[in-house]
Amino acid sequence: MKKSREIKQVASNLFSLLVKRLSLILLAGVMVLLVGSKFDAVSASQPNAESEIESLAVCYALGTDAIGRGNLQEGINTYQKCFTSDAKITAIFPNGAQATFIGAVNWANFVSSVFQGNGYTATQHLLGSFDINVNNNTATMSSYLHATHKLSDTSIDVANGTYVDKVVIQNGKWKIKERVLTLIDFLNLSSPGSSEAEVSSAARSSNSVSNTSSDDSDSNNSKKPHKPHVAGYM
């Protein structure tokens, strides 16, 4: 009888020890899963944020090109997906002049005035070389711009520059809060032999030719090449 109780006690102790060890193993497994998932979430959040921030540049290009084909309202609607309502947007032109606007609507109206003032029928904005740095709920992004502005089938204006953005999370979505565009050039390109190229060539020649008649001078001066123009800035 005594031996039976001893056997039961030993079995009880072994079972208790086994349960404790199993509990520890289970707890360790849960901790590994929790810690692992936490690291996965952290490692995944950075690429996701960078991808979402980069998509803002695409959003902006699509909005700008909508304005370029004459659809101002579509451009405004698209811009409002890219920018905060109080976004500050600055353009710095090759001659050093600057223009600053607050809000997507004001910027869209400015872009539209530039496009209409130059007679563009279509535009195409290409952005690349993205450099993005994320810091919790804020970020910075820089990107390169190459933009084509169509005047005719044989003449375009080309702009190159750099965008530098400050980006924030607003209502769970990344948006541009501040953007600075620094243009390094804004030039006209025309196909050889086109009327635009001939006008440009004639105008350049008029500056180098001397001893011409007043009639010839007046004729050449009337042939002015197209130069990209931003009223009040360049």
Short mmCIF file of C-alpha atoms in Angstrom, two decimals:
data_model
loop_
_atom_site.label_atom_id
_atom_site.label_comp_id
_atom_site.label_asym_id
_atom_site.label_seq_id
_atom_site.Cartn_x
_atom_site.Cartn_y
_atom_site.Cartn_z
CA MET A 1 0.00 0.00 0.00
CA LYS A 2 2.82 2.32 0.96
CA LYS A 3 4.70 1.43 -2.18
CA SER A 4 1.64 2.20 -4.26
CA ARG A 5 1.39 5.68 -2.77
CA GLU A 6 5.09 6.28 -3.46
CA ILE A 7 4.64 5.23 -7.07
CA LYS A 8 1.67 7.59 -7.43
CA GLN A 9 3.68 10.43 -5.88
CA VAL A 10 6.60 9.86 -8.25
CA ALA A 11 4.23 9.73 -11.23
CA SER A 12 2.56 12.93 -10.07
CA ASN A 13 5.90 14.68 -9.74
CA LEU A 14 7.01 13.53 -13.18
CA PHE A 15 3.73 14.67 -14.73
CA SER A 16 4.03 18.06 -13.01
CA LEU A 17 7.60 18.46 -14.26
CA LEU A 18 6.56 17.47 -17.77
CA VAL A 19 3.72 20.00 -17.76
CA LYS A 20 6.07 22.77 -16.61
CA ARG A 21 8.60 21.95 -19.31
CA LEU A 22 5.93 21.82 -21.99
CA SER A 23 4.59 25.17 -20.76
CA LEU A 24 8.06 26.71 -21.00
CA ILE A 25 8.56 25.31 -24.49
CA LEU A 26 5.16 26.61 -25.59
CA LEU A 27 5.85 30.02 -24.09
CA ALA A 28 9.24 30.19 -25.82
CA GLY A 29 7.59 29.30 -29.13
CA VAL A 30 4.98 32.02 -28.72
CA MET A 31 7.67 34.58 -27.91
CA VAL A 32 9.63 33.61 -31.00
CA LEU A 33 6.54 34.03 -33.14
CA LEU A 34 5.66 37.38 -31.60
CA VAL A 35 9.18 38.78 -31.83
CA GLY A 36 9.60 37.42 -35.34
CA SER A 37 6.37 38.97 -36.54
CA LYS A 38 7.37 42.27 -34.97
CA PHE A 39 10.66 42.29 -36.86
CA ASP A 40 8.86 41.34 -40.06
CA ALA A 41 6.43 44.23 -39.63
CA VAL A 42 9.26 46.67 -39.02
CA SER A 43 11.28 45.44 -41.96
CA ALA A 44 8.22 45.54 -44.25
CA SER A 45 7.01 48.98 -43.22
CA GLN A 46 10.00 50.84 -44.66
CA PRO A 47 9.73 49.52 -48.24
CA ASN A 48 5.96 50.00 -48.16
CA ALA A 49 6.37 53.61 -47.05
CA GLU A 50 8.97 54.31 -49.73
CA SER A 51 6.73 52.81 -52.41
CA GLU A 52 3.76 54.89 -51.28
CA ILE A 53 5.84 58.06 -51.16
CA GLU A 54 7.29 57.40 -54.62
CA SER A 55 3.76 57.01 -55.97
CA LEU A 56 3.15 60.67 -55.04
CA ALA A 57 5.55 61.65 -57.81
CA VAL A 58 3.52 59.60 -60.29
CA CYS A 59 0.34 61.20 -58.99
CA TYR A 60 1.83 64.65 -59.54
CA ALA A 61 3.00 63.85 -63.08
CA LEU A 62 -0.46 62.55 -64.03
CA GLY A 63 -2.12 65.67 -62.64
CA THR A 64 0.30 67.97 -64.47
CA ASP A 65 -0.18 66.17 -67.78
CA ALA A 66 -3.97 66.37 -67.38
CA ILE A 67 -3.53 70.15 -67.19
CA GLY A 68 -1.15 69.92 -70.15
CA ARG A 69 -3.90 68.48 -72.36
CA GLY A 70 -6.32 71.19 -71.23
CA ASN A 71 -8.21 69.44 -68.41
CA LEU A 72 -7.64 71.77 -65.46
CA GLN A 73 -10.29 70.21 -63.22
CA GLU A 74 -8.82 66.72 -63.60
CA GLY A 75 -5.44 68.16 -62.74
CA ILE A 76 -6.82 69.78 -59.59
CA ASN A 77 -8.58 66.57 -58.54
CA THR A 78 -5.38 64.58 -59.01
CA TYR A 79 -3.21 67.16 -57.24
CA GLN A 80 -5.49 67.03 -54.20
CA LYS A 81 -4.59 63.34 -53.85
CA CYS A 82 -0.88 64.24 -53.81
CA PHE A 83 -0.74 67.35 -51.62
CA THR A 84 -1.95 68.41 -48.19
CA SER A 85 -4.54 71.19 -48.28
CA ASP A 86 -1.96 73.71 -47.05
CA ALA A 87 0.94 72.47 -49.19
CA LYS A 88 3.60 75.05 -50.04
CA ILE A 89 4.88 74.71 -53.61
CA THR A 90 7.80 76.73 -54.94
CA ALA A 91 9.33 76.91 -58.42
CA ILE A 92 12.83 78.32 -58.88
CA PHE A 93 13.57 79.25 -62.50
CA PRO A 94 16.96 79.13 -64.27
CA ASN A 95 17.31 82.92 -63.98
CA GLY A 96 16.89 82.73 -60.20
CA ALA A 97 13.32 84.07 -60.06
CA GLN A 98 10.92 82.24 -57.72
CA ALA A 99 7.18 81.63 -57.54
CA THR A 100 5.46 80.22 -54.44
CA PHE A 101 1.85 79.07 -54.07
CA ILE A 102 -0.16 77.59 -51.20
CA GLY A 103 -2.50 74.71 -51.97
CA ALA A 104 -3.02 72.40 -54.93
CA VAL A 105 -5.68 74.61 -56.57
CA ASN A 106 -3.45 77.69 -56.70
CA TRP A 107 -0.56 75.66 -58.06
CA ALA A 108 -2.77 74.02 -60.69
CA ASN A 109 -4.00 77.44 -61.87
CA PHE A 110 -0.41 78.65 -62.14
CA VAL A 111 0.64 75.59 -64.13
CA SER A 112 -2.36 76.04 -66.42
CA SER A 113 -1.49 79.70 -67.04
CA VAL A 114 2.08 78.76 -67.99
CA PHE A 115 0.94 76.01 -70.35
CA GLN A 116 -1.73 78.14 -72.02
CA GLY A 117 0.58 81.15 -72.21
CA ASN A 118 3.15 79.12 -74.14
CA GLY A 119 0.59 77.41 -76.38
CA TYR A 120 1.28 73.83 -75.31
CA THR A 121 -1.06 71.18 -76.70
CA ALA A 122 0.26 68.30 -74.56
CA THR A 123 2.91 67.57 -71.94
CA GLN A 124 4.75 64.57 -70.57
CA HIS A 125 6.51 64.66 -67.21
CA LEU A 126 9.04 61.93 -66.41
CA LEU A 127 10.38 61.65 -62.86
CA GLY A 128 13.13 59.37 -61.60
CA SER A 129 16.29 58.93 -59.48
CA PHE A 130 14.21 58.90 -56.31
CA ASP A 131 16.00 59.42 -52.99
CA ILE A 132 13.60 58.81 -50.09
CA ASN A 133 14.30 58.99 -46.35
CA VAL A 134 11.56 57.96 -43.92
CA ASN A 135 11.50 59.09 -40.28
CA ASN A 136 8.39 57.71 -38.55
CA ASN A 137 5.45 59.78 -39.87
CA THR A 138 7.51 62.21 -41.93
CA ALA A 139 9.83 61.79 -44.90
CA THR A 140 11.86 63.62 -47.50
CA MET A 141 12.03 62.80 -51.20
CA SER A 142 14.09 64.19 -54.04
CA SER A 143 13.58 63.29 -57.69
CA TYR A 144 14.79 64.37 -61.12
CA LEU A 145 12.49 65.94 -63.71
CA HIS A 146 12.55 65.66 -67.49
CA ALA A 147 9.47 67.29 -69.00
CA THR A 148 8.37 67.60 -72.63
CA HIS A 149 5.91 70.34 -73.64
CA LYS A 150 4.50 70.01 -77.16
CA LEU A 151 4.09 73.13 -79.29
CA SER A 152 3.65 71.41 -82.66
CA ASP A 153 4.63 68.22 -84.45
CA THR A 154 8.13 69.66 -84.97
CA SER A 155 8.72 71.81 -81.89
CA ILE A 156 8.84 71.14 -78.14
CA ASP A 157 9.96 72.90 -74.99
CA VAL A 158 12.05 70.77 -72.63
CA ALA A 159 12.51 71.38 -68.91
CA ASN A 160 14.94 69.64 -66.57
CA GLY A 161 15.24 70.07 -62.85
CA THR A 162 14.96 68.60 -59.37
CA TYR A 163 12.04 68.27 -56.97
CA VAL A 164 12.71 68.26 -53.22
CA ASP A 165 9.70 67.30 -51.08
CA LYS A 166 8.72 67.16 -47.43
CA VAL A 167 6.13 64.42 -46.97
CA VAL A 168 3.80 63.63 -44.05
CA ILE A 169 1.13 61.09 -43.14
CA GLN A 170 -2.33 62.65 -43.13
CA ASN A 171 -5.40 60.55 -42.34
CA GLY A 172 -3.35 57.40 -42.87
CA LYS A 173 -1.99 58.46 -46.28
CA TRP A 174 1.32 59.98 -47.33
CA LYS A 175 1.03 63.44 -48.90
CA ILE A 176 3.40 66.18 -50.00
CA LYS A 177 3.41 69.09 -47.56
CA GLU A 178 6.17 71.12 -49.17
CA ARG A 179 7.70 70.95 -52.64
CA VAL A 180 10.52 72.93 -54.23
CA LEU A 181 11.17 72.61 -57.97
CA THR A 182 14.56 73.91 -59.11
CA LEU A 183 14.77 74.13 -62.90
CA ILE A 184 18.23 73.92 -64.44
CA ASP A 185 17.04 74.61 -68.00
CA PHE A 186 13.90 75.42 -69.97
CA LEU A 187 14.66 75.24 -73.69
CA ASN A 188 13.00 75.03 -77.10
CA LEU A 189 13.91 72.21 -79.49
CA SER A 190 12.77 72.14 -83.11
CA SER A 191 13.26 69.63 -85.92
CA PRO A 192 15.85 70.69 -88.54
CA GLY A 193 14.15 72.23 -91.55
CA SER A 194 10.95 73.01 -89.68
CA SER A 195 9.44 76.48 -89.78
CA GLU A 196 10.22 76.90 -86.09
CA ALA A 197 13.90 76.04 -86.64
CA GLU A 198 14.10 78.43 -89.61
CA VAL A 199 12.62 81.25 -87.56
CA SER A 200 15.09 80.58 -84.78
CA SER A 201 18.01 80.45 -87.21
CA ALA A 202 16.90 83.66 -88.91
CA ALA A 203 16.66 85.45 -85.59
CA ARG A 204 20.13 84.30 -84.54
CA SER A 205 21.57 85.35 -87.89
CA SER A 206 20.07 88.82 -87.57
CA ASN A 207 22.22 89.40 -84.49
CA SER A 208 25.48 88.53 -86.30
CA VAL A 209 24.92 90.18 -89.68
CA SER A 210 25.91 93.85 -90.05
CA ASN A 211 25.51 96.40 -92.84
CA THR A 212 22.05 95.21 -93.76
CA SER A 213 19.28 97.43 -95.00
CA SER A 214 16.66 98.69 -92.56
CA ASP A 215 14.04 96.62 -94.37
CA ASP A 216 16.07 93.46 -93.88
CA SER A 217 16.64 94.33 -90.23
CA ASP A 218 12.95 94.87 -89.62
CA SER A 219 12.16 91.60 -91.38
CA ASN A 220 14.63 89.62 -89.30
CA ASN A 221 13.57 91.23 -86.05
CA SER A 222 9.99 90.23 -86.74
CA LYS A 223 11.10 86.60 -86.87
CA LYS A 224 11.61 85.92 -83.19
CA PRO A 225 12.25 82.34 -82.07
CA HIS A 226 9.93 80.80 -79.54
CA LYS A 227 11.32 80.91 -76.01
CA PRO A 228 9.55 79.25 -73.08
CA HIS A 229 7.98 82.03 -71.05
CA VAL A 230 6.54 82.33 -67.55
CA ALA A 231 4.79 85.65 -67.16
CA GLY A 232 6.37 87.75 -64.43
CA TYR A 233 9.24 85.29 -63.82
CA MET A 234 11.10 84.58 -67.06
#
